[in-house]
Amino acid sequence: MSDGAFAVVRAGALTTVQDGGRAGHAHLGVPRSGALDAPAARLVNRLVGNADDAAVLETTLTGCAVRPRRSVVAAVGGAPCRVTVDGRPAAWGAPLRVPAGAVLEAHAAARGVRSYLAFGGGIAVEPVLGSRSTDLLSGLGPGPLTDGAVLPLGPRPASGGGGGGPVPWPAPPDELLLRIRLGPRDDWFTPAALRTLAAGRYHVTSSSNRIGLRTDGPPLERAVRGELLSEGMVLGAVQVPPDGRPVVFLADHPTTGGYPVVGVVAEPDLAAAAQAVPGTPVRFLPVHRAGGRQDPGHTARAGRG
């Protein structure tokens, strides 16, 4: 049988459909979602001739295997991994042609966390609120892949895809450097806590997921002991729960929250956060709105008038 679909042979630990996300619905309580490593998703789409925001597969650590029912141009990128077609080695980070009925497998990530599989024509699951992304928090979009599931492919792109060879890919981080603009609730923390945030040694924990990057390290001491009413949350918000360890909100984050946000990470830095394995060192780099370094102590003093 040869049609515009592929079957899931091995779903892996967590494989989801992701695209550019469903921005603009936070007022309805709907997160943006979308590919955590957005540059990687855009690049695999370009390799197969798709639009940048076409739907792709996002795998987590263990990869996945699929069997297209028509010949297709595919590409695997993001976290480096071994790629095979019917058990034979194939290129990672470059377009490849997969015959109808062959098994394309992205094996476990050799470095990093999330690999991306793009197919010429994209994955044509039904969009919800303008996006085909799986949202693990709200449950919108298609569910995570399961063995034996069949997903539709879109029409082949006019360009055909498959042009060019391997392209440069950023390596998963050995150390995660996150530029952070302090506020809106940095005045809920002591000046010493803000200095700790800028100079402390944190690392990524194994409880991190698509909702948030959780860190372990020195706790941030609160200057305000009261409770905070729930307020809006944005992508990259660094929320500090009662244990004092910062949590960086990622694509499936809740749209409201009741813990103080000490700052917001620059969105371009979040792609590296998506590829940071547990144990990766994390450094927060306070910056001014215009990009200069920020004095954490001055911000804390100014915030309290």
PDB file of C-alpha atoms in Angstrom:
ATOM      1  CA  MET A   1       0.000   0.000   0.000  1.00  0.00           C
ATOM      2  CA  SER A   2       1.316   3.457  -0.885  1.00  0.00           C
ATOM      3  CA  ASP A   3      -0.513   6.555   0.379  1.00  0.00           C
ATOM      4  CA  GLY A   4       0.121   9.861   2.057  1.00  0.00           C
ATOM      5  CA  ALA A   5       0.717   8.577   5.574  1.00  0.00           C
ATOM      6  CA  PHE A   6       3.266   6.933   7.832  1.00  0.00           C
ATOM      7  CA  ALA A   7       2.939   4.267  10.506  1.00  0.00           C
ATOM      8  CA  VAL A   8       4.685   4.452  13.866  1.00  0.00           C
ATOM      9  CA  VAL A   9       6.920   1.410  14.352  1.00  0.00           C
ATOM     10  CA  ARG A  10       8.558   2.576  17.601  1.00  0.00           C
ATOM     11  CA  ALA A  11       7.157   5.593  19.410  1.00  0.00           C
ATOM     12  CA  GLY A  12      10.069   6.060  21.820  1.00  0.00           C
ATOM     13  CA  ALA A  13       9.937   7.560  25.297  1.00  0.00           C
ATOM     14  CA  LEU A  14       8.022  10.677  24.204  1.00  0.00           C
ATOM     15  CA  THR A  15       7.473  11.677  20.595  1.00  0.00           C
ATOM     16  CA  THR A  16       5.032  14.444  19.730  1.00  0.00           C
ATOM     17  CA  VAL A  17       3.888  16.398  16.694  1.00  0.00           C
ATOM     18  CA  GLN A  18       5.092  20.015  16.840  1.00  0.00           C
ATOM     19  CA  ASP A  19       5.052  23.053  14.577  1.00  0.00           C
ATOM     20  CA  GLY A  20       5.448  26.796  15.160  1.00  0.00           C
ATOM     21  CA  GLY A  21       2.883  26.685  17.979  1.00  0.00           C
ATOM     22  CA  ARG A  22      -0.451  28.364  18.673  1.00  0.00           C
ATOM     23  CA  ALA A  23       0.542  31.844  19.813  1.00  0.00           C
ATOM     24  CA  GLY A  24      -2.134  34.399  20.670  1.00  0.00           C
ATOM     25  CA  HIS A  25      -4.431  32.282  22.843  1.00  0.00           C
ATOM     26  CA  ALA A  26      -2.992  32.878  26.317  1.00  0.00           C
ATOM     27  CA  HIS A  27      -6.143  34.832  27.260  1.00  0.00           C
ATOM     28  CA  LEU A  28      -8.020  31.550  26.785  1.00  0.00           C
ATOM     29  CA  GLY A  29      -5.591  29.686  29.032  1.00  0.00           C
ATOM     30  CA  VAL A  30      -3.897  28.016  26.038  1.00  0.00           C
ATOM     31  CA  PRO A  31      -0.057  27.887  26.015  1.00  0.00           C
ATOM     32  CA  ARG A  32       1.930  28.525  22.854  1.00  0.00           C
ATOM     33  CA  SER A  33       3.329  24.988  22.655  1.00  0.00           C
ATOM     34  CA  GLY A  34       5.334  24.229  19.478  1.00  0.00           C
ATOM     35  CA  ALA A  35       8.822  22.818  18.978  1.00  0.00           C
ATOM     36  CA  LEU A  36      11.081  23.405  21.990  1.00  0.00           C
ATOM     37  CA  ASP A  37      14.149  23.724  19.763  1.00  0.00           C
ATOM     38  CA  ALA A  38      12.500  25.971  17.190  1.00  0.00           C
ATOM     39  CA  PRO A  39      15.659  26.601  15.091  1.00  0.00           C
ATOM     40  CA  ALA A  40      16.190  22.841  14.711  1.00  0.00           C
ATOM     41  CA  ALA A  41      12.582  22.332  13.619  1.00  0.00           C
ATOM     42  CA  ARG A  42      12.860  25.129  11.061  1.00  0.00           C
ATOM     43  CA  LEU A  43      16.091  23.738   9.667  1.00  0.00           C
ATOM     44  CA  VAL A  44      14.840  20.165   9.141  1.00  0.00           C
ATOM     45  CA  ASN A  45      11.796  21.639   7.389  1.00  0.00           C
ATOM     46  CA  ARG A  46      14.003  23.655   5.054  1.00  0.00           C
ATOM     47  CA  LEU A  47      16.054  20.552   4.242  1.00  0.00           C
ATOM     48  CA  VAL A  48      12.962  18.776   2.895  1.00  0.00           C
ATOM     49  CA  GLY A  49      11.470  21.801   1.115  1.00  0.00           C
ATOM     50  CA  ASN A  50       8.722  22.612   3.653  1.00  0.00           C
ATOM     51  CA  ALA A  51       7.642  25.941   5.073  1.00  0.00           C
ATOM     52  CA  ASP A  52       9.499  26.729   8.304  1.00  0.00           C
ATOM     53  CA  ASP A  53       6.461  26.072  10.511  1.00  0.00           C
ATOM     54  CA  ALA A  54       5.332  22.750   8.992  1.00  0.00           C
ATOM     55  CA  ALA A  55       4.570  20.029  11.529  1.00  0.00           C
ATOM     56  CA  VAL A  56       7.445  17.691  12.437  1.00  0.00           C
ATOM     57  CA  LEU A  57       8.096  14.964  14.993  1.00  0.00           C
ATOM     58  CA  GLU A  58       9.918  15.927  18.199  1.00  0.00           C
ATOM     59  CA  THR A  59      11.522  12.961  19.969  1.00  0.00           C
ATOM     60  CA  THR A  60      12.850  12.818  23.531  1.00  0.00           C
ATOM     61  CA  LEU A  61      16.152  11.008  24.302  1.00  0.00           C
ATOM     62  CA  THR A  62      15.303   7.609  22.787  1.00  0.00           C
ATOM     63  CA  GLY A  63      14.250   8.602  19.252  1.00  0.00           C
ATOM     64  CA  CYS A  64      11.554   6.811  17.237  1.00  0.00           C
ATOM     65  CA  ALA A  65      10.995   4.716  14.093  1.00  0.00           C
ATOM     66  CA  VAL A  66       8.381   5.229  11.366  1.00  0.00           C
ATOM     67  CA  ARG A  67       7.384   3.532   8.108  1.00  0.00           C
ATOM     68  CA  PRO A  68       6.159   5.926   5.361  1.00  0.00           C
ATOM     69  CA  ARG A  69       3.593   4.456   2.995  1.00  0.00           C
ATOM     70  CA  ARG A  70       4.876   6.548   0.096  1.00  0.00           C
ATOM     71  CA  SER A  71       8.393   7.505  -0.878  1.00  0.00           C
ATOM     72  CA  VAL A  72       9.334  10.659   0.962  1.00  0.00           C
ATOM     73  CA  VAL A  73      12.196  13.074   1.464  1.00  0.00           C
ATOM     74  CA  ALA A  74      12.978  13.222   5.177  1.00  0.00           C
ATOM     75  CA  ALA A  75      15.533  14.829   7.453  1.00  0.00           C
ATOM     76  CA  VAL A  76      16.592  14.172  11.046  1.00  0.00           C
ATOM     77  CA  GLY A  77      18.219  16.970  13.046  1.00  0.00           C
ATOM     78  CA  GLY A  78      18.315  18.565  16.478  1.00  0.00           C
ATOM     79  CA  ALA A  79      20.032  16.294  18.986  1.00  0.00           C
ATOM     80  CA  PRO A  80      22.701  14.254  17.141  1.00  0.00           C
ATOM     81  CA  CYS A  81      21.732  10.607  16.771  1.00  0.00           C
ATOM     82  CA  ARG A  82      22.353   7.571  14.593  1.00  0.00           C
ATOM     83  CA  VAL A  83      19.934   7.385  11.631  1.00  0.00           C
ATOM     84  CA  THR A  84      19.071   4.244   9.682  1.00  0.00           C
ATOM     85  CA  VAL A  85      16.769   3.319   6.795  1.00  0.00           C
ATOM     86  CA  ASP A  86      15.823  -0.371   6.938  1.00  0.00           C
ATOM     87  CA  GLY A  87      18.797  -0.861   9.248  1.00  0.00           C
ATOM     88  CA  ARG A  88      21.328   0.740   6.912  1.00  0.00           C
ATOM     89  CA  PRO A  89      23.197   3.899   8.006  1.00  0.00           C
ATOM     90  CA  ALA A  90      21.759   7.162   6.675  1.00  0.00           C
ATOM     91  CA  ALA A  91      22.710  10.816   7.015  1.00  0.00           C
ATOM     92  CA  TRP A  92      21.877  12.880  10.077  1.00  0.00           C
ATOM     93  CA  GLY A  93      21.326  16.599   9.519  1.00  0.00           C
ATOM     94  CA  ALA A  94      20.840  16.263   5.763  1.00  0.00           C
ATOM     95  CA  PRO A  95      17.958  15.387   3.413  1.00  0.00           C
ATOM     96  CA  LEU A  96      17.519  11.700   2.584  1.00  0.00           C
ATOM     97  CA  ARG A  97      15.098   9.764   0.419  1.00  0.00           C
ATOM     98  CA  VAL A  98      13.091   7.051   2.154  1.00  0.00           C
ATOM     99  CA  PRO A  99      11.345   4.504  -0.111  1.00  0.00           C
ATOM    100  CA  ALA A 100       7.726   3.552   0.506  1.00  0.00           C
ATOM    101  CA  GLY A 101       7.564   0.811   3.137  1.00  0.00           C
ATOM    102  CA  ALA A 102      11.098   1.353   4.469  1.00  0.00           C
ATOM    103  CA  VAL A 103      11.652   1.991   8.183  1.00  0.00           C
ATOM    104  CA  LEU A 104      13.265   5.320   9.027  1.00  0.00           C
ATOM    105  CA  GLU A 105      14.706   5.239  12.540  1.00  0.00           C
ATOM    106  CA  ALA A 106      16.179   8.043  14.613  1.00  0.00           C
ATOM    107  CA  HIS A 107      18.065   6.215  17.334  1.00  0.00           C
ATOM    108  CA  ALA A 108      18.780   7.423  20.861  1.00  0.00           C
ATOM    109  CA  ALA A 109      20.310  10.881  21.145  1.00  0.00           C
ATOM    110  CA  ALA A 110      24.090  10.705  21.346  1.00  0.00           C
ATOM    111  CA  ARG A 111      24.105  14.216  22.829  1.00  0.00           C
ATOM    112  CA  GLY A 112      21.282  16.560  23.738  1.00  0.00           C
ATOM    113  CA  VAL A 113      17.653  15.626  24.351  1.00  0.00           C
ATOM    114  CA  ARG A 114      15.352  16.273  21.383  1.00  0.00           C
ATOM    115  CA  SER A 115      15.720  15.171  17.772  1.00  0.00           C
ATOM    116  CA  TYR A 116      13.406  16.347  14.988  1.00  0.00           C
ATOM    117  CA  LEU A 117      12.070  14.392  11.992  1.00  0.00           C
ATOM    118  CA  ALA A 118      10.671  16.310   9.028  1.00  0.00           C
ATOM    119  CA  PHE A 119       8.929  14.798   5.999  1.00  0.00           C
ATOM    120  CA  GLY A 120       8.346  16.497   2.652  1.00  0.00           C
ATOM    121  CA  GLY A 121       4.790  17.811   2.868  1.00  0.00           C
ATOM    122  CA  GLY A 122       4.770  17.923   6.665  1.00  0.00           C
ATOM    123  CA  ILE A 123       2.515  16.000   9.043  1.00  0.00           C
ATOM    124  CA  ALA A 124      -1.114  16.756   8.170  1.00  0.00           C
ATOM    125  CA  VAL A 125      -2.936  16.039  11.439  1.00  0.00           C
ATOM    126  CA  GLU A 126      -5.982  18.230  12.024  1.00  0.00           C
ATOM    127  CA  PRO A 127      -5.003  21.670  13.369  1.00  0.00           C
ATOM    128  CA  VAL A 128      -6.478  22.939  16.640  1.00  0.00           C
ATOM    129  CA  LEU A 129      -6.607  26.728  17.123  1.00  0.00           C
ATOM    130  CA  GLY A 130      -4.376  27.108  14.089  1.00  0.00           C
ATOM    131  CA  SER A 131      -1.645  24.664  15.136  1.00  0.00           C
ATOM    132  CA  ARG A 132      -0.918  20.955  14.840  1.00  0.00           C
ATOM    133  CA  SER A 133       1.248  20.937  17.975  1.00  0.00           C
ATOM    134  CA  THR A 134       0.793  18.515  20.829  1.00  0.00           C
ATOM    135  CA  ASP A 135       0.286  20.454  24.071  1.00  0.00           C
ATOM    136  CA  LEU A 136       1.073  18.198  27.027  1.00  0.00           C
ATOM    137  CA  LEU A 137      -0.345  20.627  29.592  1.00  0.00           C
ATOM    138  CA  SER A 138      -3.760  21.381  28.078  1.00  0.00           C
ATOM    139  CA  GLY A 139      -4.139  18.185  26.032  1.00  0.00           C
ATOM    140  CA  LEU A 140      -4.789  20.080  22.793  1.00  0.00           C
ATOM    141  CA  GLY A 141      -3.570  18.647  19.507  1.00  0.00           C
ATOM    142  CA  PRO A 142      -2.718  15.021  18.743  1.00  0.00           C
ATOM    143  CA  GLY A 143      -1.634  12.832  21.619  1.00  0.00           C
ATOM    144  CA  PRO A 144       1.954  11.618  21.969  1.00  0.00           C
ATOM    145  CA  LEU A 145       2.807   8.931  19.418  1.00  0.00           C
ATOM    146  CA  THR A 146       2.004   5.297  20.185  1.00  0.00           C
ATOM    147  CA  ASP A 147       3.247   2.153  18.462  1.00  0.00           C
ATOM    148  CA  GLY A 148       1.056   1.307  15.484  1.00  0.00           C
ATOM    149  CA  ALA A 149      -0.474   4.764  15.089  1.00  0.00           C
ATOM    150  CA  VAL A 150      -0.869   6.108  11.538  1.00  0.00           C
ATOM    151  CA  LEU A 151      -0.439   9.819  10.814  1.00  0.00           C
ATOM    152  CA  PRO A 152      -1.205  11.596   7.520  1.00  0.00           C
ATOM    153  CA  LEU A 153       1.375  13.370   5.398  1.00  0.00           C
ATOM    154  CA  GLY A 154       0.680  16.559   3.476  1.00  0.00           C
ATOM    155  CA  PRO A 155       1.160  17.001  -0.284  1.00  0.00           C
ATOM    156  CA  ARG A 156       4.743  16.930  -1.471  1.00  0.00           C
ATOM    157  CA  PRO A 157       6.250  20.425  -1.545  1.00  0.00           C
ATOM    158  CA  ALA A 158       6.595  22.053  -4.963  1.00  0.00           C
ATOM    159  CA  SER A 159      10.380  22.231  -4.552  1.00  0.00           C
ATOM    160  CA  GLY A 160      10.568  18.483  -4.012  1.00  0.00           C
ATOM    161  CA  GLY A 161      13.138  18.940  -1.233  1.00  0.00           C
ATOM    162  CA  GLY A 162      16.283  16.933  -0.894  1.00  0.00           C
ATOM    163  CA  GLY A 163      18.600  19.560  -2.295  1.00  0.00           C
ATOM    164  CA  GLY A 164      22.029  20.272  -0.837  1.00  0.00           C
ATOM    165  CA  GLY A 165      24.077  18.343   1.663  1.00  0.00           C
ATOM    166  CA  PRO A 166      24.760  18.541   5.393  1.00  0.00           C
ATOM    167  CA  VAL A 167      24.529  21.974   7.029  1.00  0.00           C
ATOM    168  CA  PRO A 168      26.115  23.318  10.234  1.00  0.00           C
ATOM    169  CA  TRP A 169      24.191  22.480  13.411  1.00  0.00           C
ATOM    170  CA  PRO A 170      24.734  24.000  16.873  1.00  0.00           C
ATOM    171  CA  ALA A 171      26.040  21.456  19.365  1.00  0.00           C
ATOM    172  CA  PRO A 172      23.996  20.679  22.497  1.00  0.00           C
ATOM    173  CA  PRO A 173      25.313  22.831  25.358  1.00  0.00           C
ATOM    174  CA  ASP A 174      28.049  21.736  27.739  1.00  0.00           C
ATOM    175  CA  GLU A 175      26.984  24.725  29.858  1.00  0.00           C
ATOM    176  CA  LEU A 176      23.650  26.489  29.552  1.00  0.00           C
ATOM    177  CA  LEU A 177      24.003  30.286  29.488  1.00  0.00           C
ATOM    178  CA  LEU A 178      20.644  32.001  29.948  1.00  0.00           C
ATOM    179  CA  ARG A 179      20.389  35.768  29.551  1.00  0.00           C
ATOM    180  CA  ILE A 180      17.719  37.008  31.953  1.00  0.00           C
ATOM    181  CA  ARG A 181      16.023  40.386  32.196  1.00  0.00           C
ATOM    182  CA  LEU A 182      15.053  40.858  35.856  1.00  0.00           C
ATOM    183  CA  GLY A 183      11.434  41.504  36.821  1.00  0.00           C
ATOM    184  CA  PRO A 184       8.575  41.852  37.222  1.00  0.00           C
ATOM    185  CA  ARG A 185       8.884  40.412  40.751  1.00  0.00           C
ATOM    186  CA  ASP A 186      12.629  40.668  41.392  1.00  0.00           C
ATOM    187  CA  ASP A 187      11.757  43.029  44.294  1.00  0.00           C
ATOM    188  CA  TRP A 188      10.269  40.006  46.085  1.00  0.00           C
ATOM    189  CA  PHE A 189      13.833  38.721  46.559  1.00  0.00           C
ATOM    190  CA  THR A 190      16.701  39.987  48.685  1.00  0.00           C
ATOM    191  CA  PRO A 191      19.709  41.698  47.074  1.00  0.00           C
ATOM    192  CA  ALA A 192      21.767  38.678  48.175  1.00  0.00           C
ATOM    193  CA  ALA A 193      19.348  36.366  46.336  1.00  0.00           C
ATOM    194  CA  LEU A 194      19.762  38.335  43.105  1.00  0.00           C
ATOM    195  CA  ARG A 195      23.531  38.157  43.460  1.00  0.00           C
ATOM    196  CA  THR A 196      23.161  34.406  44.014  1.00  0.00           C
ATOM    197  CA  LEU A 197      21.063  34.105  40.860  1.00  0.00           C
ATOM    198  CA  ALA A 198      23.810  35.818  38.851  1.00  0.00           C
ATOM    199  CA  ALA A 199      26.743  33.991  40.423  1.00  0.00           C
ATOM    200  CA  GLY A 200      25.282  30.712  41.709  1.00  0.00           C
ATOM    201  CA  ARG A 201      26.056  27.288  40.313  1.00  0.00           C
ATOM    202  CA  TYR A 202      22.865  25.636  39.088  1.00  0.00           C
ATOM    203  CA  HIS A 203      22.287  22.520  37.021  1.00  0.00           C
ATOM    204  CA  VAL A 204      19.422  20.961  35.042  1.00  0.00           C
ATOM    205  CA  THR A 205      17.406  18.308  36.890  1.00  0.00           C
ATOM    206  CA  SER A 206      15.794  15.143  35.521  1.00  0.00           C
ATOM    207  CA  SER A 207      12.322  16.503  36.351  1.00  0.00           C
ATOM    208  CA  SER A 208      12.580  19.004  33.481  1.00  0.00           C
ATOM    209  CA  ASN A 209      10.042  18.595  30.672  1.00  0.00           C
ATOM    210  CA  ARG A 210       8.234  20.534  27.944  1.00  0.00           C
ATOM    211  CA  ILE A 211       6.538  22.661  30.598  1.00  0.00           C
ATOM    212  CA  GLY A 212       9.649  23.868  32.355  1.00  0.00           C
ATOM    213  CA  LEU A 213      13.405  23.505  32.797  1.00  0.00           C
ATOM    214  CA  ARG A 214      13.907  22.772  36.492  1.00  0.00           C
ATOM    215  CA  THR A 215      17.163  23.639  38.162  1.00  0.00           C
ATOM    216  CA  ASP A 216      18.916  22.674  41.368  1.00  0.00           C
ATOM    217  CA  GLY A 217      21.373  24.892  43.198  1.00  0.00           C
ATOM    218  CA  PRO A 218      21.423  27.574  45.888  1.00  0.00           C
ATOM    219  CA  PRO A 219      17.868  28.692  46.823  1.00  0.00           C
ATOM    220  CA  LEU A 220      16.841  32.306  46.311  1.00  0.00           C
ATOM    221  CA  GLU A 221      15.827  34.009  49.552  1.00  0.00           C
ATOM    222  CA  ARG A 222      12.569  35.915  49.503  1.00  0.00           C
ATOM    223  CA  ALA A 223      12.300  39.501  50.786  1.00  0.00           C
ATOM    224  CA  VAL A 224       8.490  39.378  50.653  1.00  0.00           C
ATOM    225  CA  ARG A 225       6.919  36.500  52.589  1.00  0.00           C
ATOM    226  CA  GLY A 226       3.313  36.957  51.539  1.00  0.00           C
ATOM    227  CA  GLU A 227       1.348  35.150  48.859  1.00  0.00           C
ATOM    228  CA  LEU A 228       1.132  36.412  45.287  1.00  0.00           C
ATOM    229  CA  LEU A 229      -2.149  36.435  43.398  1.00  0.00           C
ATOM    230  CA  SER A 230      -2.042  34.451  40.159  1.00  0.00           C
ATOM    231  CA  GLU A 231      -0.830  36.542  37.233  1.00  0.00           C
ATOM    232  CA  GLY A 232       0.016  36.004  33.590  1.00  0.00           C
ATOM    233  CA  MET A 233       3.077  33.932  32.627  1.00  0.00           C
ATOM    234  CA  VAL A 234       5.142  34.253  29.467  1.00  0.00           C
ATOM    235  CA  LEU A 235       7.544  31.998  27.609  1.00  0.00           C
ATOM    236  CA  GLY A 236      10.931  32.078  29.357  1.00  0.00           C
ATOM    237  CA  ALA A 237       9.549  33.308  32.701  1.00  0.00           C
ATOM    238  CA  VAL A 238      11.778  32.228  35.605  1.00  0.00           C
ATOM    239  CA  GLN A 239       9.373  31.331  38.365  1.00  0.00           C
ATOM    240  CA  VAL A 240      10.663  30.633  41.872  1.00  0.00           C
ATOM    241  CA  PRO A 241       8.586  28.105  43.862  1.00  0.00           C
ATOM    242  CA  PRO A 242       8.774  27.824  47.675  1.00  0.00           C
ATOM    243  CA  ASP A 243      11.972  25.725  47.571  1.00  0.00           C
ATOM    244  CA  GLY A 244      13.771  28.737  46.032  1.00  0.00           C
ATOM    245  CA  ARG A 245      15.113  26.887  42.943  1.00  0.00           C
ATOM    246  CA  PRO A 246      14.403  28.669  39.637  1.00  0.00           C
ATOM    247  CA  VAL A 247      12.159  27.060  37.006  1.00  0.00           C
ATOM    248  CA  VAL A 248      12.377  28.323  33.407  1.00  0.00           C
ATOM    249  CA  PHE A 249       9.012  28.095  31.641  1.00  0.00           C
ATOM    250  CA  LEU A 250       9.137  26.435  28.216  1.00  0.00           C
ATOM    251  CA  ALA A 251       6.603  26.020  25.406  1.00  0.00           C
ATOM    252  CA  ASP A 252       3.874  24.106  27.304  1.00  0.00           C
ATOM    253  CA  HIS A 253       4.002  26.376  30.361  1.00  0.00           C
ATOM    254  CA  PRO A 254       0.809  27.407  32.197  1.00  0.00           C
ATOM    255  CA  THR A 255      -0.522  30.819  31.205  1.00  0.00           C
ATOM    256  CA  THR A 256      -0.962  31.934  34.835  1.00  0.00           C
ATOM    257  CA  GLY A 257       0.945  31.241  38.033  1.00  0.00           C
ATOM    258  CA  GLY A 258       1.118  32.257  41.675  1.00  0.00           C
ATOM    259  CA  TYR A 259       4.846  32.097  42.392  1.00  0.00           C
ATOM    260  CA  PRO A 260       6.972  35.232  41.834  1.00  0.00           C
ATOM    261  CA  VAL A 261       8.821  35.590  38.537  1.00  0.00           C
ATOM    262  CA  VAL A 262      12.328  36.886  39.191  1.00  0.00           C
ATOM    263  CA  GLY A 263      13.028  37.489  35.500  1.00  0.00           C
ATOM    264  CA  VAL A 264      12.471  36.377  31.913  1.00  0.00           C
ATOM    265  CA  VAL A 265      15.012  34.477  29.805  1.00  0.00           C
ATOM    266  CA  ALA A 266      15.704  35.788  26.308  1.00  0.00           C
ATOM    267  CA  GLU A 267      13.720  33.652  23.866  1.00  0.00           C
ATOM    268  CA  PRO A 268      16.717  32.862  21.574  1.00  0.00           C
ATOM    269  CA  ASP A 269      18.396  31.107  24.545  1.00  0.00           C
ATOM    270  CA  LEU A 270      15.524  28.643  25.012  1.00  0.00           C
ATOM    271  CA  ALA A 271      16.561  26.414  22.078  1.00  0.00           C
ATOM    272  CA  ALA A 272      19.712  25.441  23.978  1.00  0.00           C
ATOM    273  CA  ALA A 273      17.580  24.841  27.084  1.00  0.00           C
ATOM    274  CA  ALA A 274      15.576  22.296  25.050  1.00  0.00           C
ATOM    275  CA  GLN A 275      18.772  20.292  24.436  1.00  0.00           C
ATOM    276  CA  ALA A 276      20.271  20.493  27.952  1.00  0.00           C
ATOM    277  CA  VAL A 277      20.524  17.031  29.501  1.00  0.00           C
ATOM    278  CA  PRO A 278      20.106  16.515  33.264  1.00  0.00           C
ATOM    279  CA  GLY A 279      23.252  17.615  35.055  1.00  0.00           C
ATOM    280  CA  THR A 280      24.109  20.368  32.557  1.00  0.00           C
ATOM    281  CA  PRO A 281      25.474  23.431  34.428  1.00  0.00           C
ATOM    282  CA  VAL A 282      23.259  26.530  34.192  1.00  0.00           C
ATOM    283  CA  ARG A 283      24.331  30.167  34.507  1.00  0.00           C
ATOM    284  CA  PHE A 284      21.866  33.065  34.599  1.00  0.00           C
ATOM    285  CA  LEU A 285      23.247  36.271  33.052  1.00  0.00           C
ATOM    286  CA  PRO A 286      21.220  39.377  34.054  1.00  0.00           C
ATOM    287  CA  VAL A 287      21.003  41.889  31.201  1.00  0.00           C
ATOM    288  CA  HIS A 288      19.454  45.295  30.558  1.00  0.00           C
ATOM    289  CA  ARG A 289      16.516  45.541  28.181  1.00  0.00           C
ATOM    290  CA  ALA A 290      18.892  46.850  25.504  1.00  0.00           C
ATOM    291  CA  GLY A 291      21.271  43.916  26.025  1.00  0.00           C
ATOM    292  CA  GLY A 292      23.795  45.337  28.515  1.00  0.00           C
ATOM    293  CA  ARG A 293      24.665  43.694  31.818  1.00  0.00           C
ATOM    294  CA  GLN A 294      22.338  44.533  34.696  1.00  0.00           C
ATOM    295  CA  ASP A 295      23.328  45.224  38.320  1.00  0.00           C
ATOM    296  CA  PRO A 296      21.192  42.770  40.350  1.00  0.00           C
ATOM    297  CA  GLY A 297      21.735  44.658  43.588  1.00  0.00           C
ATOM    298  CA  HIS A 298      20.686  47.987  42.035  1.00  0.00           C
ATOM    299  CA  THR A 299      17.544  46.423  40.585  1.00  0.00           C
ATOM    300  CA  ALA A 300      16.533  45.032  43.968  1.00  0.00           C
ATOM    301  CA  ARG A 301      17.064  48.378  45.679  1.00  0.00           C
ATOM    302  CA  ALA A 302      15.190  50.302  42.993  1.00  0.00           C
ATOM    303  CA  GLY A 303      12.291  47.813  43.064  1.00  0.00           C
ATOM    304  CA  ARG A 304      11.640  48.606  46.734  1.00  0.00           C
ATOM    305  CA  GLY A 305      11.839  52.391  46.240  1.00  0.00           C
TER     306      GLY A 305
END
